[in-house]
Coordinates of C-alpha atoms and ligand atoms in Angstrom, one line a residue:
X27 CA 84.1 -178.7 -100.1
X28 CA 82.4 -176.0 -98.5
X29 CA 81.7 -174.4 -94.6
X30 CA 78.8 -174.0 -94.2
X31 CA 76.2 -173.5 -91.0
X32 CA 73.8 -176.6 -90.5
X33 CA 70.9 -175.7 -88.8
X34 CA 68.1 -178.2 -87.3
X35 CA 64.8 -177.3 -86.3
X36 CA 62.6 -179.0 -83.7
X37 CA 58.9 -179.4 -83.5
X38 CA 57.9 -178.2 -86.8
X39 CA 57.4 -181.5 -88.2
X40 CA 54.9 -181.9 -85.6
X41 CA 52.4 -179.8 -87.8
X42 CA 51.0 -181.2 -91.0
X43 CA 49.3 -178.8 -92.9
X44 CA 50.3 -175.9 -91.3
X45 CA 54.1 -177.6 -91.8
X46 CA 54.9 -175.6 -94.9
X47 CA 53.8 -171.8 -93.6
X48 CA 56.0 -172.8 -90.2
X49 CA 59.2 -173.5 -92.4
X50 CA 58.5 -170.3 -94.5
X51 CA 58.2 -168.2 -91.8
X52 CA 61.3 -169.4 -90.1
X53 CA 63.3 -168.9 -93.1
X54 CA 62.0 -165.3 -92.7
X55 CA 62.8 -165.4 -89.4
X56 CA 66.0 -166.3 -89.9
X57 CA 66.9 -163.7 -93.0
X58 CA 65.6 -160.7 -90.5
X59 CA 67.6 -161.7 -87.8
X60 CA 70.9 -162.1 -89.5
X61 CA 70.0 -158.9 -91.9
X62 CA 73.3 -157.0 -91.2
X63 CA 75.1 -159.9 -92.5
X64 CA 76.3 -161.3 -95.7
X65 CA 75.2 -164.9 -96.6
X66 CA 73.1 -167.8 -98.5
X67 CA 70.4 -169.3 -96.9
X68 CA 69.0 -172.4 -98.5
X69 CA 66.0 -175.5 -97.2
X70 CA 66.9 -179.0 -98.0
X71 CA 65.0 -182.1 -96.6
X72 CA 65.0 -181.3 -92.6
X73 CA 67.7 -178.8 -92.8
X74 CA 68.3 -174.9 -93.4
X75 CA 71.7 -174.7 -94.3
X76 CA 74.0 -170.7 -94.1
X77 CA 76.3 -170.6 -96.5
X78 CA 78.6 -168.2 -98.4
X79 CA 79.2 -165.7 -95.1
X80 CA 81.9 -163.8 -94.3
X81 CA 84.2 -166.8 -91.6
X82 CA 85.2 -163.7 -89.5
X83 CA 81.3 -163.0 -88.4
X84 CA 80.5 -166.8 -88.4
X85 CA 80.8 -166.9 -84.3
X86 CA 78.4 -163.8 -84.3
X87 CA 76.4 -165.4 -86.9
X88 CA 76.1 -168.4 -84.4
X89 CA 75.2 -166.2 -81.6
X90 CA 72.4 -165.0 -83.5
X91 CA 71.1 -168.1 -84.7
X92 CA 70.7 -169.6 -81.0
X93 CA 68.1 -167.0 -80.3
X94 CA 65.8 -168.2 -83.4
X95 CA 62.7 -169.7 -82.3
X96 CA 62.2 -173.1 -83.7
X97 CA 65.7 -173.8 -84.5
X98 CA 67.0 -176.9 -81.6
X99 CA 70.7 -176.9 -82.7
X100 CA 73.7 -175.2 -84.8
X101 CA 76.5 -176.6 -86.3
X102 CA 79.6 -175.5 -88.0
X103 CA 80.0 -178.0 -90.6
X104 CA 81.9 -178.6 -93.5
X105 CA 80.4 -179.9 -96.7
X106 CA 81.1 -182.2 -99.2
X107 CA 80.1 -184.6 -102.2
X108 CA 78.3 -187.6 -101.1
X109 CA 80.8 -189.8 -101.9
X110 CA 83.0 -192.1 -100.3
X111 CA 86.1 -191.2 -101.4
X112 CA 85.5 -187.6 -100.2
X113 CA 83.9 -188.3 -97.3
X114 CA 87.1 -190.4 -96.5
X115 CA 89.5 -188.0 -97.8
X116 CA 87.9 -185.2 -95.3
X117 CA 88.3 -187.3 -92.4
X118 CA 91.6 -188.8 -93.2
X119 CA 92.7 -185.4 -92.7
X120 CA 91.1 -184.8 -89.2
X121 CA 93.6 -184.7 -86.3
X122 CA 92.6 -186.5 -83.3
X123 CA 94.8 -187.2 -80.0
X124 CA 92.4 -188.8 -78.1
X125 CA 89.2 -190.8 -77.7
X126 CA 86.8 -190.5 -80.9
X127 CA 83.5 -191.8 -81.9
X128 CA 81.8 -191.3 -85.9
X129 CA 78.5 -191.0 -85.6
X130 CA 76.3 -191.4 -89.0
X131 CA 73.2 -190.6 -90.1
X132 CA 72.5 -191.0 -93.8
X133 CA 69.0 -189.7 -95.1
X134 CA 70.0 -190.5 -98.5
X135 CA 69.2 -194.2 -98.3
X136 CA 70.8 -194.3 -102.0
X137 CA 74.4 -194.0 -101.0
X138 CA 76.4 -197.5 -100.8
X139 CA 76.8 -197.8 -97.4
X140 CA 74.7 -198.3 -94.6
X141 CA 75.0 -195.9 -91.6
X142 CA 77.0 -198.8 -89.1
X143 CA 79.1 -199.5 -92.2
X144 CA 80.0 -196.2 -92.9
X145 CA 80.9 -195.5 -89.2
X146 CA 83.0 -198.5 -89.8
X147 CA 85.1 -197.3 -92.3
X148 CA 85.2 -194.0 -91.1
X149 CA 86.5 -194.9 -88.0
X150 CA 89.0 -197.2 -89.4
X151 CA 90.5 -194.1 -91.7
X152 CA 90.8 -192.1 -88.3
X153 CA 92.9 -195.1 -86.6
X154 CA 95.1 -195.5 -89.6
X155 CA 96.0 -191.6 -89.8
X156 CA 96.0 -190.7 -85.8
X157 CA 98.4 -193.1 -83.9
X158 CA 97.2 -191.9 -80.4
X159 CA 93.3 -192.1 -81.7
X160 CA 91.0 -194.7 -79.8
X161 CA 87.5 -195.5 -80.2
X162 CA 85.0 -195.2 -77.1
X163 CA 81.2 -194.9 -78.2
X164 CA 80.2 -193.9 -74.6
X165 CA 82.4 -191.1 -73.5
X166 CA 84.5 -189.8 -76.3
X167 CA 86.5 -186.5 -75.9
X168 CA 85.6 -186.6 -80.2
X169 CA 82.8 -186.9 -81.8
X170 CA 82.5 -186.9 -85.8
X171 CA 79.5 -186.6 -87.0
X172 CA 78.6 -187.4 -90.7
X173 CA 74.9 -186.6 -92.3
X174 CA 74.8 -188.2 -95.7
X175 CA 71.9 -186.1 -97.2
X176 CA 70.1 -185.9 -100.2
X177 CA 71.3 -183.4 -103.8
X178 CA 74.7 -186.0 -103.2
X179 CA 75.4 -183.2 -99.7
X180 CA 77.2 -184.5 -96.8
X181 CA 77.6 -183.1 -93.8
X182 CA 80.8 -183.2 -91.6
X183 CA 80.9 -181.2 -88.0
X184 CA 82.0 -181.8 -84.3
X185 CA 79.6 -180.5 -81.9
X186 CA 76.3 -179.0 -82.2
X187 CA 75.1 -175.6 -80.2
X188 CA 71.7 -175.6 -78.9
X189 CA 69.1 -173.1 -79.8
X190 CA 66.1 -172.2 -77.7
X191 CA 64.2 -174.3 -79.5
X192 CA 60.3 -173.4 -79.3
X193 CA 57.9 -172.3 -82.5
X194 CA 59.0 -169.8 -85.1
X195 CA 58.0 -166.4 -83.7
X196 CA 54.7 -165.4 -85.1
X197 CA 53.4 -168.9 -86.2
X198 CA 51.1 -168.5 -83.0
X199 CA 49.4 -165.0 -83.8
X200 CA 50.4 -162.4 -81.3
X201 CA 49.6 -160.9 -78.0
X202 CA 50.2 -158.1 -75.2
X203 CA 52.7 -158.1 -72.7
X204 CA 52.2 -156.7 -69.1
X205 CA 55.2 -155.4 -68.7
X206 CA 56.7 -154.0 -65.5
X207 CA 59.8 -153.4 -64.2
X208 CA 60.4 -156.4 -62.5
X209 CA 62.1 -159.6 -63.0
X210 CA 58.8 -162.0 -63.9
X211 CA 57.3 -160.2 -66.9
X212 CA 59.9 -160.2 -68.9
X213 CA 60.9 -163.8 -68.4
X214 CA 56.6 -164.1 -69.2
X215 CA 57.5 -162.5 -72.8
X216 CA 60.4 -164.2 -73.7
X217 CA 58.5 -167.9 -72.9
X218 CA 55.2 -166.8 -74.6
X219 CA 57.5 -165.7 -77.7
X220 CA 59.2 -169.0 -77.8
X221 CA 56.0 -170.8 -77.9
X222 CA 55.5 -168.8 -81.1
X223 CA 53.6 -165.1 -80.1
X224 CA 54.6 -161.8 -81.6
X225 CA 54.7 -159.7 -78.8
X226 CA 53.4 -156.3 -77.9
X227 CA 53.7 -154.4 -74.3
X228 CA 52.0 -152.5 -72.3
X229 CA 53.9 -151.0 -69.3
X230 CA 51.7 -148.8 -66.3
X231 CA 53.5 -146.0 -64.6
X232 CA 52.6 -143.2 -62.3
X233 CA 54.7 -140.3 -62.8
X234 CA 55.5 -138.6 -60.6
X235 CA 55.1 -140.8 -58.2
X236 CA 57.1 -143.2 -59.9
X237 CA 60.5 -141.6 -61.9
X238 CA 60.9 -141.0 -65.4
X239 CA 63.9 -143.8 -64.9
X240 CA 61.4 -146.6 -64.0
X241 CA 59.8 -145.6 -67.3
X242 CA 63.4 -145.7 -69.3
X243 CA 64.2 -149.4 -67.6
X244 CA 61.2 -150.9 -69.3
X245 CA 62.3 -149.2 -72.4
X246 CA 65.6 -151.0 -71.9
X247 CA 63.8 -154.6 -70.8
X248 CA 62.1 -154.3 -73.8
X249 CA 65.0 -153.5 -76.0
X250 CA 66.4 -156.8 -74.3
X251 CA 63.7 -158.5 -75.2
X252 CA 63.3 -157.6 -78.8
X253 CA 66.4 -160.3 -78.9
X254 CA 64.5 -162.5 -79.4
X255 CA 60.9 -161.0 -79.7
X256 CA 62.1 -158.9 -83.1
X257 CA 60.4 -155.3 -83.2
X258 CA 58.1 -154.5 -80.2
X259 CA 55.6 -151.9 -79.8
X260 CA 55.7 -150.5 -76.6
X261 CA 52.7 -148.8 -75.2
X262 CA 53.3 -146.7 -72.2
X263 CA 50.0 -145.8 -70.0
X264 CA 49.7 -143.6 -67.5
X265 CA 48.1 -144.9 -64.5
X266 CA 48.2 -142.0 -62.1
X267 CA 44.7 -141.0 -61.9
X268 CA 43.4 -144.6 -61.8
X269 CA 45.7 -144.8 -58.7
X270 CA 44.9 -141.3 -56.8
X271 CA 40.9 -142.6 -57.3
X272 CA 40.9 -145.9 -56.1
X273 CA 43.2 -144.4 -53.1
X274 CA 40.6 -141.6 -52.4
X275 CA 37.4 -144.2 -53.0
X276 CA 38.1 -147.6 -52.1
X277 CA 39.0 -149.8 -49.1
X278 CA 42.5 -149.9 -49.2
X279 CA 42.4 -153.8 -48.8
X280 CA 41.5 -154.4 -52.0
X281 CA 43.5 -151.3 -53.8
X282 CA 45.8 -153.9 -56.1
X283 CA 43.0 -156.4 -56.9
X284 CA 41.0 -153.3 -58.1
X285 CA 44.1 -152.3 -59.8
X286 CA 45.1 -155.2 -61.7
X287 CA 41.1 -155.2 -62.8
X288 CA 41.7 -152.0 -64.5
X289 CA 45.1 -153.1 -66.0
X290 CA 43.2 -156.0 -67.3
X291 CA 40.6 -153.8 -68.8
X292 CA 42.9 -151.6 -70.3
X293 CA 45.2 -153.9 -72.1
X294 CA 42.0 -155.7 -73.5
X295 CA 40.9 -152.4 -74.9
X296 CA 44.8 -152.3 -76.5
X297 CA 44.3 -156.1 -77.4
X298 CA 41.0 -154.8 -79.4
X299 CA 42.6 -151.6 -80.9
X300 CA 46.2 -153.8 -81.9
X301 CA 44.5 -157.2 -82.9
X302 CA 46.2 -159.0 -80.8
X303 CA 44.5 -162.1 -79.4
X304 CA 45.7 -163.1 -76.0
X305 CA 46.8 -160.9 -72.7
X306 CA 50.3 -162.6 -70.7
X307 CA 51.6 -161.9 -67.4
X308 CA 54.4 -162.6 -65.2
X309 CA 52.2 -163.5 -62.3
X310 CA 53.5 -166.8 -60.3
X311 CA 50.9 -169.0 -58.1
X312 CA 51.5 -167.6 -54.1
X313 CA 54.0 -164.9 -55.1
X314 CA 52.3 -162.1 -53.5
X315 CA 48.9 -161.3 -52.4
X316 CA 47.7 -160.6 -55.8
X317 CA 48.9 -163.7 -57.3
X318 CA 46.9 -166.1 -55.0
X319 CA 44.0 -168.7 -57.1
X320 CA 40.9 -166.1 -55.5
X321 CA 43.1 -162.8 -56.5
X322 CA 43.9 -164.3 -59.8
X323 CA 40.1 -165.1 -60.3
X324 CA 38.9 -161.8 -59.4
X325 CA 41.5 -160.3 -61.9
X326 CA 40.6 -162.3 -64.3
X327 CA 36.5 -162.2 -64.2
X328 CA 37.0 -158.7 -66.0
X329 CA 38.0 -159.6 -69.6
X330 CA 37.3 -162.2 -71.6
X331 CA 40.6 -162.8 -73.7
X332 CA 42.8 -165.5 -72.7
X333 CA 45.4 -164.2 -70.3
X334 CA 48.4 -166.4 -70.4
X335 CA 50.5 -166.9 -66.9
X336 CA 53.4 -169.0 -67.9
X337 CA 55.4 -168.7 -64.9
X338 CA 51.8 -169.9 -63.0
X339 CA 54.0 -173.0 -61.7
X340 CA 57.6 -171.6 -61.6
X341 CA 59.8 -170.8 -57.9
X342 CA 61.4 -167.6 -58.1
X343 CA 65.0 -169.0 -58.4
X344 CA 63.6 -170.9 -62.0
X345 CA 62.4 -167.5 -62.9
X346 CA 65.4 -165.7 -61.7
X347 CA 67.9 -168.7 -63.7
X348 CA 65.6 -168.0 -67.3
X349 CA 66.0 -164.1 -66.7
X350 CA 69.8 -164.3 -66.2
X351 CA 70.2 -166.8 -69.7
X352 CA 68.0 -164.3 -71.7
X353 CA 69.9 -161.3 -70.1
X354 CA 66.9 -159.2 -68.6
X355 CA 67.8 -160.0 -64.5
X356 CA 70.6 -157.2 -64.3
X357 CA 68.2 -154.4 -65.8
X358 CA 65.6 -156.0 -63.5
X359 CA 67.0 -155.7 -60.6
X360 CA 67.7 -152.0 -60.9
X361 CA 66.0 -150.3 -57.9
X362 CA 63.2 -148.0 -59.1
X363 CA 59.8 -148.1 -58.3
X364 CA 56.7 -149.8 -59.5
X365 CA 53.5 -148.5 -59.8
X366 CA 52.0 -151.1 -57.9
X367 CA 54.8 -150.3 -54.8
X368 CA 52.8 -146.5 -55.2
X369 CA 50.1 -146.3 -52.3
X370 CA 50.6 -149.5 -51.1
X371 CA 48.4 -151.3 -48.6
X372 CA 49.7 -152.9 -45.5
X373 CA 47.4 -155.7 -45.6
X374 CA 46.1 -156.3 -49.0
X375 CA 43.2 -158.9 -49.4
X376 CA 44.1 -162.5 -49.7
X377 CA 40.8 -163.7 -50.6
X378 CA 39.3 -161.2 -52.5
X379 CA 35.7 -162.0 -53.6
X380 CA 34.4 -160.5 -56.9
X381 CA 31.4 -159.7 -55.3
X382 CA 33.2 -157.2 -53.0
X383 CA 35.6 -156.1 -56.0
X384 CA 32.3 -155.2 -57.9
X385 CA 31.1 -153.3 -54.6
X386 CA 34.5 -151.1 -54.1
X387 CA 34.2 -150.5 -58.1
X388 CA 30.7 -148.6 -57.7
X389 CA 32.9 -145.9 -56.6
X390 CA 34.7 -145.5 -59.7
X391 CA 34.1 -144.6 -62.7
X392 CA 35.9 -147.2 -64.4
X393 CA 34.8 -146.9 -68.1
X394 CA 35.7 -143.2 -67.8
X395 CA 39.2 -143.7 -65.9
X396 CA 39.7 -146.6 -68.6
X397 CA 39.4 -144.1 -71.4
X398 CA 41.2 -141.4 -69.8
X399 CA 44.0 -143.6 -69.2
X400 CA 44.5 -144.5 -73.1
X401 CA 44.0 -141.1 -74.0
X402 CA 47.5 -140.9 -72.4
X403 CA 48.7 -143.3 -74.3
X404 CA 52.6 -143.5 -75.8
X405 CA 53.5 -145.5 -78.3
X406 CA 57.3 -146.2 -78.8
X407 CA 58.3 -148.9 -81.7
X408 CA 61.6 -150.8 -79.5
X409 CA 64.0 -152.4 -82.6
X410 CA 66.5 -155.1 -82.5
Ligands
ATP506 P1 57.1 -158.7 -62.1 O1 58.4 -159.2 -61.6 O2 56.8 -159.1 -63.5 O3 56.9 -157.2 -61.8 P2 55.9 -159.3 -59.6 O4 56.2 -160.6 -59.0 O5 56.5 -158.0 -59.1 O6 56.0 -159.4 -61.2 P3 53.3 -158.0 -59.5 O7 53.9 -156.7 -59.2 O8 52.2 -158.5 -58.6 O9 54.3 -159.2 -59.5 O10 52.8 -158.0 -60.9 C1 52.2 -159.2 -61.5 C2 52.1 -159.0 -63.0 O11 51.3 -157.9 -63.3 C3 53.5 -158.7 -63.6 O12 54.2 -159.8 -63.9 C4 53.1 -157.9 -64.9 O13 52.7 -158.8 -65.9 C5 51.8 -157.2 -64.4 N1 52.2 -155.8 -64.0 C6 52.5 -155.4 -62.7 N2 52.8 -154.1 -62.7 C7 52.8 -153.7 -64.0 C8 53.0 -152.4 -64.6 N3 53.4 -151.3 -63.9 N4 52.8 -152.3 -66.0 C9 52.4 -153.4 -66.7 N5 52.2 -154.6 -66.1 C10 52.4 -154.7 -64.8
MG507 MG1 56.2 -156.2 -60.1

């Protein structure tokens, strides 16, 4: 008889081939992220099993798990033989004052007893040791769950505690943050990560015009976010002459659609120089100006990566909800200043056309602004 932490993860079966290099690289996952603790980690059929930690660090140990990607659900278990008279002699020992349910499930089609037979007896033991116990399969305030599983292994827990679920980070190749200040990006990250990207950042700023504390609250987002995004490399660029030029040289109308072209170029010249294969933003259909379908089409005509928008179809209170769970909102909402909030326009262009982009761009000169501005470039590695 052993505790142990059973762990379940989600999708992965989905993937054939690739099903073995998933698993692996979730069991890596899963060693980096609990690497200040003490404990066993082993794969059996469908299961990743912690065993042999310390029971004082086994809530923290939990904590940590939940924000492994590809991992649905936690449990704290106990283990035993597969037998029946230890699986018995466990639950004969379980209190209950209350309504119970057993619930079964027996992989190892080699033991005795079906699953419904086993429940059965199970439930049986319970009523002969608890005199207040009851059975109510629909709403119990118990539930016992058994796993027979295979190496004679059965597992015995209560409740299980989601995960976040998602694809082990990594398994998808990685990409480049935008990262600003405010509450979207971040909340971009963290859902991109989950679907399996490593992530890297790139955060604008236009000292002075914006603070050096803007600049430390994207150092702290992105500490936040390296949760559940491991190690992230952070690359700061200034964007202060980019700014000053399209001020002095273009119609201020389209001053943030001719902005958000050069962020795009820039972080695809990072996405070249990092190998990393895709660009993501926090941008949100109809937000603002610059997030209409033209503005997001005359953004986009400039690089040729894949930009990912996964908030595209998400209300600000949806956003808000995700960036309170993953615990970015509060830095978020701290008030400094945005380089895009620097020279702002009154009326920015709805429909921008690329056409007139291209036009307002003649009097730029963008490759030269573009290298200028990663010539500025800081690089700081964020860790867990
Ligand atoms: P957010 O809450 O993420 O700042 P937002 O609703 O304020 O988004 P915008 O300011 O229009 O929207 O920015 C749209 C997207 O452009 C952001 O989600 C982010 O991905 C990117 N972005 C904006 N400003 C910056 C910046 N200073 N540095 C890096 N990326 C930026
Ligand atoms: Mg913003």
């Amino acid at each position: 008889m052993k505790k142990v932490l059973l762990l379940k993860f989600g999708e992965l079966f989905l993937k054939g081939k690739n099903k073995r290099e998933f698993e692996k690289l979730l069991m890596e996952n899963i060693k980096r992220k609990l690497s200040s603790f003490s404990f066993n980690l082993e794969q059996v059929v469908g299961r990743i099993i912690i065993s042999d930690y310390d029971e004082m660090e086994e809530n923290l140990i939990v904590k940590n798990i939940t924000t492994v990607f590809g991992l649905v659900g936690v449990s704290k278990a106990t283990m035993v033989n597969s037998t029946l008279e230890e699986i018995c002699d466990f639950v004969s020992n379980i209190k209950i004052d209350g309504t119970f349910r057993v619930n079964v499930k027996r992989a190892d089609k080699k033991f005795p007893l079906t699953s419904v037979e086993l429940e059965r007896k199970l439930g049986e033991v319970i009523l002969n040791k608890n005199k207040n116990a009851k059975v109510d399969l629909h709403n119990p305030e118990y539930n016992i769950n058994v796993e027979v599983r295979f190496n004679n292994e059965t597992f015995i827990y209560y409740e299980t505690i989601k995960c976040d679920g998602g694809l082990p980070l990594g398994s998808g190749g990685k990409a480049l943050l935008l990262l600003s200040g405010g509450i979207d990006s971040p909340v971009a990250g963290y859902l991109m990560a989950k679907r399996g990207l490593k992530i890297e950042a790139v955060h604008f700023h236009s000292y002075p015009y914006t603070s050096e504390q803007a600049k430390e609250k994207v150092i702290t987002l992105a500490k936040e976010l390296s949760l559940y995004c491991d190690e992230i490399k952070l690359h700061i660029v200034s964007f202060t002459k980019i700014q000053e030029q399209i001020h002095m040289n273009c119609d201020s109308e389209y001053m943030i659609t001719i902005m958000r072209r050069i962020m795009m170029r820039i972080a695809e010249k990072l996405c070249e120089q990092n190998e990393l294969g895709a660009i993501i933003t926090g941008e949100s259909l109809g937000q603002v100006a610059s997030q209409t379908m033209q503005s997001i089409n005359v953004t986009n005509s400039v690089v040729s990566l894949p930009v990912f928008r996964p908030l595209i179809a998400f209300d600000k209170e949806d956003i808000v909800e995700i960036a309170k769970k993953i615990g970015t909102f509060e830095t978020s909402i701290l008030p400094y200043e945005d380089c895009c909030t620097v020279f702002l326009p009154k009326y920015p262009v709805i429909k921008p056309t690329i056409k007139k982009a291209e036009y307002q761009e003649k009097f730029l000169q963008i490759d030269e602004l573009v290298r200028e501005a990663l010539n500025t470039k800081e690089e700081i590695i964020i860790k867990r």
